[in-house]
Short mmCIF file of C-alpha atoms in Angstrom, two decimals:
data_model
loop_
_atom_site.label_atom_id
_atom_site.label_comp_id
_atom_site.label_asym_id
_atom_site.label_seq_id
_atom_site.Cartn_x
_atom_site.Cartn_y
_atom_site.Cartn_z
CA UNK A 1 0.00 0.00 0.00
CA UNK A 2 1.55 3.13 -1.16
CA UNK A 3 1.79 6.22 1.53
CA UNK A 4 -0.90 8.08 -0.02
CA UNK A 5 -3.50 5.33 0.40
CA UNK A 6 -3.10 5.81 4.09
CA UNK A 7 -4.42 9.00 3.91
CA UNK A 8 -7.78 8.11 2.78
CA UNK A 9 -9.57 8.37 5.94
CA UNK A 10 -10.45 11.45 7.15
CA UNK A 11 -8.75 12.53 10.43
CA UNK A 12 -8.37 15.01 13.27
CA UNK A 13 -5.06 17.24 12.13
CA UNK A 14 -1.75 17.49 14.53
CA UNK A 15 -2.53 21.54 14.72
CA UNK A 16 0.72 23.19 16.35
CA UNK A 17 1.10 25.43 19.00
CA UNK A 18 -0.58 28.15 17.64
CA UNK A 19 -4.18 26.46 17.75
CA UNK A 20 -3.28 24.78 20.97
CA UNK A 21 -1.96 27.97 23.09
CA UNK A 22 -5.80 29.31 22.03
CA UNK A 23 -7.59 26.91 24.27
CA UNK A 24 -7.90 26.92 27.74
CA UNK A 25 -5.29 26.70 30.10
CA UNK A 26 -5.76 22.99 30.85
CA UNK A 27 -4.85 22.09 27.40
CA UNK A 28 -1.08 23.20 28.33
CA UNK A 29 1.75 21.31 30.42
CA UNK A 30 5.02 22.35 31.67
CA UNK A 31 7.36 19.74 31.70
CA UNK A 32 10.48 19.73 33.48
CA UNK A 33 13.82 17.91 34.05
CA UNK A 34 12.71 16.00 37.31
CA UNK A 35 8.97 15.31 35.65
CA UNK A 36 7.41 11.72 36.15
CA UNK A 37 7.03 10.58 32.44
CA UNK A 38 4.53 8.40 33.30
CA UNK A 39 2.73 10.76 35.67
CA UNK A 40 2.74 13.16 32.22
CA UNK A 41 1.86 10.91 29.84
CA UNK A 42 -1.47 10.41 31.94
CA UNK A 43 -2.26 14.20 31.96
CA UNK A 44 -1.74 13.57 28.37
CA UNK A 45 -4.24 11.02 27.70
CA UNK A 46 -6.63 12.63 30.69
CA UNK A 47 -6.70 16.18 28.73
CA UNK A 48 -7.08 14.84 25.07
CA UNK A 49 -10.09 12.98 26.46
CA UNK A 50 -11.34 15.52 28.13
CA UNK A 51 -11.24 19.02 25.41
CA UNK A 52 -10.84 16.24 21.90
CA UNK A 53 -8.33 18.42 20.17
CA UNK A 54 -4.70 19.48 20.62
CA UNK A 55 -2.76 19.85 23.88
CA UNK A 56 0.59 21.63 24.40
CA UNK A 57 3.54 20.26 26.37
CA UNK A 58 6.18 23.06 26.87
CA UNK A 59 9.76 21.95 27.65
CA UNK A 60 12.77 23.56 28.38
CA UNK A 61 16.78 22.01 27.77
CA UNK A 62 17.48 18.72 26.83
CA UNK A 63 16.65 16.99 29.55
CA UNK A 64 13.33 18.43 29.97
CA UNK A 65 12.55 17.82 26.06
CA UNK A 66 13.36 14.05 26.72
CA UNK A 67 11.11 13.55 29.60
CA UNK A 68 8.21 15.19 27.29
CA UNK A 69 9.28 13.11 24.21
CA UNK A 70 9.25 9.82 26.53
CA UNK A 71 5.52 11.05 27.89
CA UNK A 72 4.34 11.47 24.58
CA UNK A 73 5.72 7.60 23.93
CA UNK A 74 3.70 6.20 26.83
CA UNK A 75 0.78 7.90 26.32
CA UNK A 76 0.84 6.75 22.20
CA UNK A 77 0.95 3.20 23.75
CA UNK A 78 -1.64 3.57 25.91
CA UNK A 79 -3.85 5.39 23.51
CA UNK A 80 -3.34 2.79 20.50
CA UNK A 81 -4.23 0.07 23.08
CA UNK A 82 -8.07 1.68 22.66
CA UNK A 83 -7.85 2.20 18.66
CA UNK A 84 -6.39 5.84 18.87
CA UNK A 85 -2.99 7.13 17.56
CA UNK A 86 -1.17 9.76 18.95
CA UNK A 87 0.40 12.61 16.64
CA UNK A 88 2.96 15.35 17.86
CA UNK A 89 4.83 18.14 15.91
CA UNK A 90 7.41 20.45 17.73
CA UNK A 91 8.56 24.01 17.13
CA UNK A 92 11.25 26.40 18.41
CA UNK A 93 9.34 29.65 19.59
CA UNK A 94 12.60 30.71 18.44
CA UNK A 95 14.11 31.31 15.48
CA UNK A 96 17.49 30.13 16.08
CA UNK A 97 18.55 27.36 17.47
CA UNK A 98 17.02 27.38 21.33
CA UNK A 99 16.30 24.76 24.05
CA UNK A 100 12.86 25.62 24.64
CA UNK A 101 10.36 23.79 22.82
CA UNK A 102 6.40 23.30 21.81
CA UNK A 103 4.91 20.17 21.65
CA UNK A 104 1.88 19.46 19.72
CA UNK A 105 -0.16 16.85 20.83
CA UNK A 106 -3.19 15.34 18.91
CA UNK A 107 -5.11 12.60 17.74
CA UNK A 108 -5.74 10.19 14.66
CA UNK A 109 -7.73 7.39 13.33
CA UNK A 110 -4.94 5.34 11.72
CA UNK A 111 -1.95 4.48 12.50
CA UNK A 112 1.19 5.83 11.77
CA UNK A 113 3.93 3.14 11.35
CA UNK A 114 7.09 3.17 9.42
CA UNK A 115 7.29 0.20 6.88
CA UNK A 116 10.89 -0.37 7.45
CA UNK A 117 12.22 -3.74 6.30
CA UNK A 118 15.16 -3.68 9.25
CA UNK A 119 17.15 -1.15 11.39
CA UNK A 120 19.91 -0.23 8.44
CA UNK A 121 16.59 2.08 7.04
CA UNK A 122 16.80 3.47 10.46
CA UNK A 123 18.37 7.08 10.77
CA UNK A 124 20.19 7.23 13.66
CA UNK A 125 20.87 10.44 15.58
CA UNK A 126 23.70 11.35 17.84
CA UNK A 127 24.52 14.11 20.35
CA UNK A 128 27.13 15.78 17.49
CA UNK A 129 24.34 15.17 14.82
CA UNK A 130 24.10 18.43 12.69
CA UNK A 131 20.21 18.77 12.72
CA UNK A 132 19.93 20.36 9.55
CA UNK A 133 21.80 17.87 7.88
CA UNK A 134 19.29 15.33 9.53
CA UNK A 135 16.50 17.34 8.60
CA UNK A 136 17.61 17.39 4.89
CA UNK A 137 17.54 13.28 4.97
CA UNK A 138 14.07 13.10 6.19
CA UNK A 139 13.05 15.77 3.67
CA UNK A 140 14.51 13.48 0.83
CA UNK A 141 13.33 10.49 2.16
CA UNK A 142 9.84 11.32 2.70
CA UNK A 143 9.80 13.13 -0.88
CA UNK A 144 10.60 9.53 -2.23
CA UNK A 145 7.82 8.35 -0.41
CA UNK A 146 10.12 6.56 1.53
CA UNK A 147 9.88 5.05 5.33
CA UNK A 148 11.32 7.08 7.94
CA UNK A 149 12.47 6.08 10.81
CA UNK A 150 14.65 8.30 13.29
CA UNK A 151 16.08 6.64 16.22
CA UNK A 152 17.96 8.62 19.08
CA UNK A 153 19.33 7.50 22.54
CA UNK A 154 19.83 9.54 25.42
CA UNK A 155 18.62 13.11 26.05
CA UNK A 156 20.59 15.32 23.90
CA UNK A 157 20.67 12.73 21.27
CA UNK A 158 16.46 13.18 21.10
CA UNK A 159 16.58 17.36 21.68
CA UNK A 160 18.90 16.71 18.19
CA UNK A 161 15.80 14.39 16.88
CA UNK A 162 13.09 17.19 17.43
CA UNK A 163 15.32 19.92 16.36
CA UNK A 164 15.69 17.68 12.94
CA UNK A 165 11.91 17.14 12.37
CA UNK A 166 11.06 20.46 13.25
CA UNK A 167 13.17 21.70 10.47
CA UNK A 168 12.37 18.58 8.26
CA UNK A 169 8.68 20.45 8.40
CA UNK A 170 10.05 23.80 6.91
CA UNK A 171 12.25 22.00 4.12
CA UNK A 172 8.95 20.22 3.19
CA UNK A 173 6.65 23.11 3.72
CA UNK A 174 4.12 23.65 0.74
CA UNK A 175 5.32 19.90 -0.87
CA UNK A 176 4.24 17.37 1.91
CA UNK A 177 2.60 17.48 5.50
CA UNK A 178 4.85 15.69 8.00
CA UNK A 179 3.04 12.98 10.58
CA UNK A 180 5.41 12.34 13.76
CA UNK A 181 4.65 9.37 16.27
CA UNK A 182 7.14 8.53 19.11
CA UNK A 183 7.47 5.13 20.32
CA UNK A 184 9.82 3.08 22.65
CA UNK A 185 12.11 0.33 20.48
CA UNK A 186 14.53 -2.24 22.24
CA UNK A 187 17.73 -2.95 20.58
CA UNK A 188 20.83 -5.09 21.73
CA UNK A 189 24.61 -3.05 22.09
CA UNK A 190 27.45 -4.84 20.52
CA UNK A 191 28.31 -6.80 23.60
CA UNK A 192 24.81 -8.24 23.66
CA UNK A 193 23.36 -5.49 26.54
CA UNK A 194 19.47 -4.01 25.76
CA UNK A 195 19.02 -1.01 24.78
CA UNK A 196 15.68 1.13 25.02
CA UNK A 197 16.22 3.74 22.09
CA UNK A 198 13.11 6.50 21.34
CA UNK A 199 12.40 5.92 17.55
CA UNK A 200 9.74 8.69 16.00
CA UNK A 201 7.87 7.06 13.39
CA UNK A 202 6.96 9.48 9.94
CA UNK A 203 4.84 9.61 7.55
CA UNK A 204 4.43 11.85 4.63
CA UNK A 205 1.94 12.66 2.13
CA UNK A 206 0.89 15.77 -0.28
CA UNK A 207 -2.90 14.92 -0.42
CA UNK A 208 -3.22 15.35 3.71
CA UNK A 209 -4.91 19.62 3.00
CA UNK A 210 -7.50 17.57 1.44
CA UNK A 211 -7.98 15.18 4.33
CA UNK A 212 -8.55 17.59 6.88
CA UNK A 213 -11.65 20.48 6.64
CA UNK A 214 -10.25 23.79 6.53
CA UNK A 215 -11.47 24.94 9.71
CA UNK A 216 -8.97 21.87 11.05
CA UNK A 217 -6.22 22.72 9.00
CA UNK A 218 -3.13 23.49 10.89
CA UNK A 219 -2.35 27.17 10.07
CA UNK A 220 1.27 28.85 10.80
CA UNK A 221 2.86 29.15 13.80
CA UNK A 222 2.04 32.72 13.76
CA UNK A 223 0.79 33.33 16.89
CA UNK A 224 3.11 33.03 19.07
CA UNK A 225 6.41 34.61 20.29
CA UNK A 226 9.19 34.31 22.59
CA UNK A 227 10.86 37.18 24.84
CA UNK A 228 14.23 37.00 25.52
CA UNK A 229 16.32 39.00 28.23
CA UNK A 230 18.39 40.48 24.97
CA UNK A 231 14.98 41.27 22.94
CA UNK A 232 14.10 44.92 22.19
CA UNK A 233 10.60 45.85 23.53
CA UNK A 234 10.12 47.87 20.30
CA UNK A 235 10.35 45.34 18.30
CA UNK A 236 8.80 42.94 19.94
CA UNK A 237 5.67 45.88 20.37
CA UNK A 238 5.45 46.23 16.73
CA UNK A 239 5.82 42.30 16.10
CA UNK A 240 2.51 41.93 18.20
CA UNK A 241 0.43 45.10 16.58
CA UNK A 242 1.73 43.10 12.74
CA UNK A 243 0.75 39.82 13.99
CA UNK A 244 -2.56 40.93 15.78
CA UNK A 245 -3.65 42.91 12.57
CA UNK A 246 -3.00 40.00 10.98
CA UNK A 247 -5.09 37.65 12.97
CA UNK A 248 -7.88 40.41 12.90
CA UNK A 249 -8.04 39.91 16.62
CA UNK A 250 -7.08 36.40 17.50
CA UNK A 251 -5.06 35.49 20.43
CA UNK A 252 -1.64 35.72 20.50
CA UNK A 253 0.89 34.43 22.88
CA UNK A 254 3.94 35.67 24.71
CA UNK A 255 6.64 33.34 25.99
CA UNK A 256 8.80 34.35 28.81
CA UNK A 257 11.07 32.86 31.29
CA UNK A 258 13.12 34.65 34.43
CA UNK A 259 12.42 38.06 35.22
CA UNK A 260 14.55 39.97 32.39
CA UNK A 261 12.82 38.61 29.86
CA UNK A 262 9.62 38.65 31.61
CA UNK A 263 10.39 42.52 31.81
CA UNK A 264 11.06 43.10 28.31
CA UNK A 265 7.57 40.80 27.52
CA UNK A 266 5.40 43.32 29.69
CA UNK A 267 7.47 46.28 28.01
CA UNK A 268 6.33 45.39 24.69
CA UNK A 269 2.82 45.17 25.81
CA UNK A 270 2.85 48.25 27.12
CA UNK A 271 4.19 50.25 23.84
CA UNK A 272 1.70 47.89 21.62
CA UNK A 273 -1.27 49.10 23.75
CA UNK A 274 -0.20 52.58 23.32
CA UNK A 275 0.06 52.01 19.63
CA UNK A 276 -3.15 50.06 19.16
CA UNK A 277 -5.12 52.66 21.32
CA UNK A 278 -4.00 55.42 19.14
CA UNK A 279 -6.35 53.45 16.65
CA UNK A 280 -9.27 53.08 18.95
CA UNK A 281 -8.32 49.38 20.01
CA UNK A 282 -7.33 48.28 23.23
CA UNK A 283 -5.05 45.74 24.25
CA UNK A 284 -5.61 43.43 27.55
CA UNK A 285 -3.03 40.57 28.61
CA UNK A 286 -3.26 37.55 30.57
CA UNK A 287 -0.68 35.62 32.58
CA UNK A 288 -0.44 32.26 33.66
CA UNK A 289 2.68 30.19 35.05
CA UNK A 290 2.57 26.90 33.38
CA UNK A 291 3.55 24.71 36.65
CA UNK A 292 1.58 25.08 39.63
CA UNK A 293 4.72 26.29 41.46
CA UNK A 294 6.16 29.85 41.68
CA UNK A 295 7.99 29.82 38.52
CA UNK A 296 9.58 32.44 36.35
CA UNK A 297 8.12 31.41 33.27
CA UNK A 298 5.26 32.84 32.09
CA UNK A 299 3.09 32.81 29.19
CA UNK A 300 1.13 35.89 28.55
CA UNK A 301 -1.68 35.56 26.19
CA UNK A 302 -3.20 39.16 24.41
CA UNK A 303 -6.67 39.50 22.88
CA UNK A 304 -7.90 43.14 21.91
CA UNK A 305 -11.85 44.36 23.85
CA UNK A 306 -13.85 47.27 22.92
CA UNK A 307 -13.64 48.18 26.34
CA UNK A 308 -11.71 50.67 27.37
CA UNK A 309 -9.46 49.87 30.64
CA UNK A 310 -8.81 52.88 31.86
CA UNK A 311 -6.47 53.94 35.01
CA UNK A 312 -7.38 55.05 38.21
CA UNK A 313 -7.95 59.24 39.10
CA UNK A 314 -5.99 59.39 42.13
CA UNK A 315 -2.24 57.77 41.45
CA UNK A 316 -1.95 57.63 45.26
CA UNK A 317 -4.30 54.95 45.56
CA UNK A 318 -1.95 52.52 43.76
CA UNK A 319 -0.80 49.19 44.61
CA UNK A 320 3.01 49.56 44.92
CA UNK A 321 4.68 46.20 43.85
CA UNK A 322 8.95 45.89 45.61
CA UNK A 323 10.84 42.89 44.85
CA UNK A 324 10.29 41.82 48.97
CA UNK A 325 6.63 41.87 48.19
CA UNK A 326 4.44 38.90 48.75
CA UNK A 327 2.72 37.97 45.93
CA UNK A 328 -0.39 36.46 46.93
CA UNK A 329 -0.60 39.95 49.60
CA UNK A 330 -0.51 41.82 46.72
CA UNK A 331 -3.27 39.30 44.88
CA UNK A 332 -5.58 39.54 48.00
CA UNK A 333 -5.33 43.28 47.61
CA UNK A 334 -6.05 43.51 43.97
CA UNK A 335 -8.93 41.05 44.24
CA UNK A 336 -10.40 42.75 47.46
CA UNK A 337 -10.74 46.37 45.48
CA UNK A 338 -12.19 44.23 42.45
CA UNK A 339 -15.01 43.44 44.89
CA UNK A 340 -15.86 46.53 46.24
CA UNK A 341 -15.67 48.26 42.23
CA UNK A 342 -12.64 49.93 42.95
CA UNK A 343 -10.29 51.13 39.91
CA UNK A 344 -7.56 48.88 40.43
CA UNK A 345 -3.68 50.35 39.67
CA UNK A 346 -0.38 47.99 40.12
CA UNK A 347 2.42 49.70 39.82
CA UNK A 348 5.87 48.32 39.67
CA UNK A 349 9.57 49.34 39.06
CA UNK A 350 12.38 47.19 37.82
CA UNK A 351 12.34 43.77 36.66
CA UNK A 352 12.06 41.85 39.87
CA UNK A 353 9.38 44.30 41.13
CA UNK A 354 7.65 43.78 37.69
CA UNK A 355 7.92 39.70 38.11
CA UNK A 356 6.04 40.27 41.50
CA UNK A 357 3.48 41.93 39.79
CA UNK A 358 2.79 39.33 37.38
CA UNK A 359 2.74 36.39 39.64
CA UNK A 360 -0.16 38.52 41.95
CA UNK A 361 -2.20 39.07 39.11
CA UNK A 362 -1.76 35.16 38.13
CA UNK A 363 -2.94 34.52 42.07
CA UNK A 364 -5.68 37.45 42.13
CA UNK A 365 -7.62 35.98 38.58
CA UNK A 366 -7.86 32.75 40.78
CA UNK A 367 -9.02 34.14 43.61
CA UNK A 368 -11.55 35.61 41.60
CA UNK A 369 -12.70 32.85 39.07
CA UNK A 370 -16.01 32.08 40.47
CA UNK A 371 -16.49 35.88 40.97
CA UNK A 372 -15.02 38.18 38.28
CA UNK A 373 -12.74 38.81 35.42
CA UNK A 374 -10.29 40.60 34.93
CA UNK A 375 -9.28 43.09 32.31
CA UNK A 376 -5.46 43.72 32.75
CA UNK A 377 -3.49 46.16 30.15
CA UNK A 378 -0.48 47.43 31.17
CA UNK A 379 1.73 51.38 30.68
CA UNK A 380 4.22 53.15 31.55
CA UNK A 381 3.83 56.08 34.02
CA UNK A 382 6.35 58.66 35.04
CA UNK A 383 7.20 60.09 38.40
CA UNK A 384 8.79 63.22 39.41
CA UNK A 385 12.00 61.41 41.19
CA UNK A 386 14.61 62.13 39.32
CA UNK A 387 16.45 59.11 37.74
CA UNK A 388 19.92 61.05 38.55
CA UNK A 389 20.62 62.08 34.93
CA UNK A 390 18.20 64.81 34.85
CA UNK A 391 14.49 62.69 33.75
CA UNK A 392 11.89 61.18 35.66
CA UNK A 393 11.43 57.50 36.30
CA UNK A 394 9.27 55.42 34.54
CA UNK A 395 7.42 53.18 36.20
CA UNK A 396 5.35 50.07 34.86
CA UNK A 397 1.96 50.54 36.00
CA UNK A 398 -0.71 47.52 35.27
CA UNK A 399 -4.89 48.99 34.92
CA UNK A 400 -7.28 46.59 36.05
CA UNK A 401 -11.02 46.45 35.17
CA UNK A 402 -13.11 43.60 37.27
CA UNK A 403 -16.03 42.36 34.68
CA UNK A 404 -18.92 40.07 36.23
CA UNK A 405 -19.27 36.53 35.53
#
């Protein structure tokens, strides 16, 4: 049976992160280093069941990346035991080559299985591996309509694997669609040990557009962005007004991690709002951690209202935000005025301060789930200190609108 025949049943695309950072938060998953695979790969299985579409795992250096891969693995096995296959397609949010990756994770109604007559079809990856060189075999391979199997041991060897295939999808980008699988294969060394290698299984085909509806299609990865420490806010501002003109509207998503970057990510909101209110739109952010823990990564997602959020009248009714400040105080404060209809100002200065501030307004939306929502858009504000070289200081302040239920 050729590869195209495979395609002939109709099935529920891998989407990317872009679709999957639009759903609710429970359709996300941090992975780290010390993560239970296991324990993951039944979140994994729990939350497909529960929203039927595409899930995100979010990893973060090799290690971290092989835990998620492994999850993924399990929770395939498990899911095929029932009928189902599990799909996954990664991207760098990233240009460049970075060690924080998105994980796609979806369903299918076949089943995706290399057709390999023994391991010498088997592409083998290593820790040196040039992924780009990897990527280009794949590529050829699956424009043959060959079987392609990539097989990696050890974490850094697999962060080379999905660093391949997520290039391998670019090279083939407009020719074929790429279908990724990850499974668990046993091998023997030369001295007769066993071996437990990760082998991703692939499939390609140009007719899979037609398989999916439109409205399933996976789309670019558009919609998302990463902050680094080194990243300039104006660029990054006028990245998110292009790519939420774009969108007409649609979600988009900041990535983040330690309090730099997560600086420079609330800096560029801040200078898009100012730019998209100019035009009569305004621009709201929300924040969520994606591990239950106090973390410094954080993934702010923007959406534009036709409601204005406007500050507060009296400045000296503002929450001050120092890097000693308790964040959950600060929460209990900002979700007490939300109560009573107060206009609710944060306002913070420096990085650390500005971290503070974004991990209470992560604790005061849960405090006030069954209760309210909030509207939070941040701006800069000056004061009259002087910043010793003769101008004020800026300050980043955060406006808050409560909204019933």
């Amino acid at each position: 049976m050729c590869i195209r025949d495979r395609y002939q049943r109709r099935v529920r695309g891998p989407g990317d992160c872009t679709m999957a950072l639009r759903q609710p938060p429970d359709s996300q998953l941090k992975v780290a280093s010390t993560s239970d695979a296991k324990r993951v790969a039944s979140a994994i299985c729990g939350r497909l069941h529960e929203i039927e579409g595409t899930i995100t795992v979010l990893a973060s250096g090799a290690a971290s990346v092989n835990q998620a891969v492994k999850a993924v693995a399990i929770a395939r096995r498990h899911l095929r035991e029932s009928g189902t296959e599990l799909l996954m397609s990664a991207t760098f949010p990233v240009a460049s080559r970075s060690g924080s990756v998105v994980l796609a994770v979806s369903t299918c109604e076949f089943v995706v299985e290399s057709q390999a007559e023994n391991d010498s079809m088997n592409l083998v990856v290593k820790p040196a591996s040039d992924p780009p060189r990897v990527a280009g075999a794949i590529a050829n391979r699956t424009r043959l309509g060959e079987p392609v199997r990539l097989v990696a041991r050890g974490k850094d060897s697999v962060m080379v694997a999905v660093e391949s295939l997520a290039a391998a999808v670019n090279y083939l980008k407009g020719e074929l669609a790429m279908l990724v699988a990850p499974r668990f294969i046993e091998t023997e060394s030369a001295d007769g040990e066993s071996l437990t290698m990760m082998c991703f299984d692939i499939l390609g085909s140009g007719d899979f557009d037609k398989a999916i509806p439109e409205h399933e299609q996976p789309v670019e990865p558009q919609s998302e962005l990463k902050v680094a420490s080194t990243s300039d806010a104006r660029k990054v501002a006028k990245a998110i007004c292009g790519r939420m003109d774009d969108s007409q509207g649609a979600a988009l998503t900041l990535l983040a991690s330690g309090a730099t970057s997560v600086n420079q990510a609330v800096k560029a909101i801040a200078i898009a709002r100012k730019n998209m209110r100019d035009c009569g739109t305004e621009l709201v952010m929300a924040a969520t951690f994606p591990v239950a823990s106090r973390s410094s990564s954080v993934v702010f997602t923007l959406s534009t209202t036709d409601i204005a959020v406007e500050a507060a009248n009296d400045e000296s009714t503002s929450l001050v935000v120092k890097p000693s400040s308790m964040p959950a105080k600060v929460a209990g404060a900002v979700a007490g005025r939300s109560r009573q209809g107060d206009v609710v100002q944060l306002v913070a200065k420096g990085k650390e301060s500005v971290l503070i501030a974004v991990e209470a307004l992560v604790a005061a939306v849960t405090f006030l789930e069954n209760d309210l929502r909030l509207l939070v858009a941040p701006r800069f504000i000056q004061t009259e200190e002087d910043n010793g070289t003769g101008g004020k200081v800026t300050l980043m302040c955060f406006d808050i609108l409560a909204q019933s239920l």
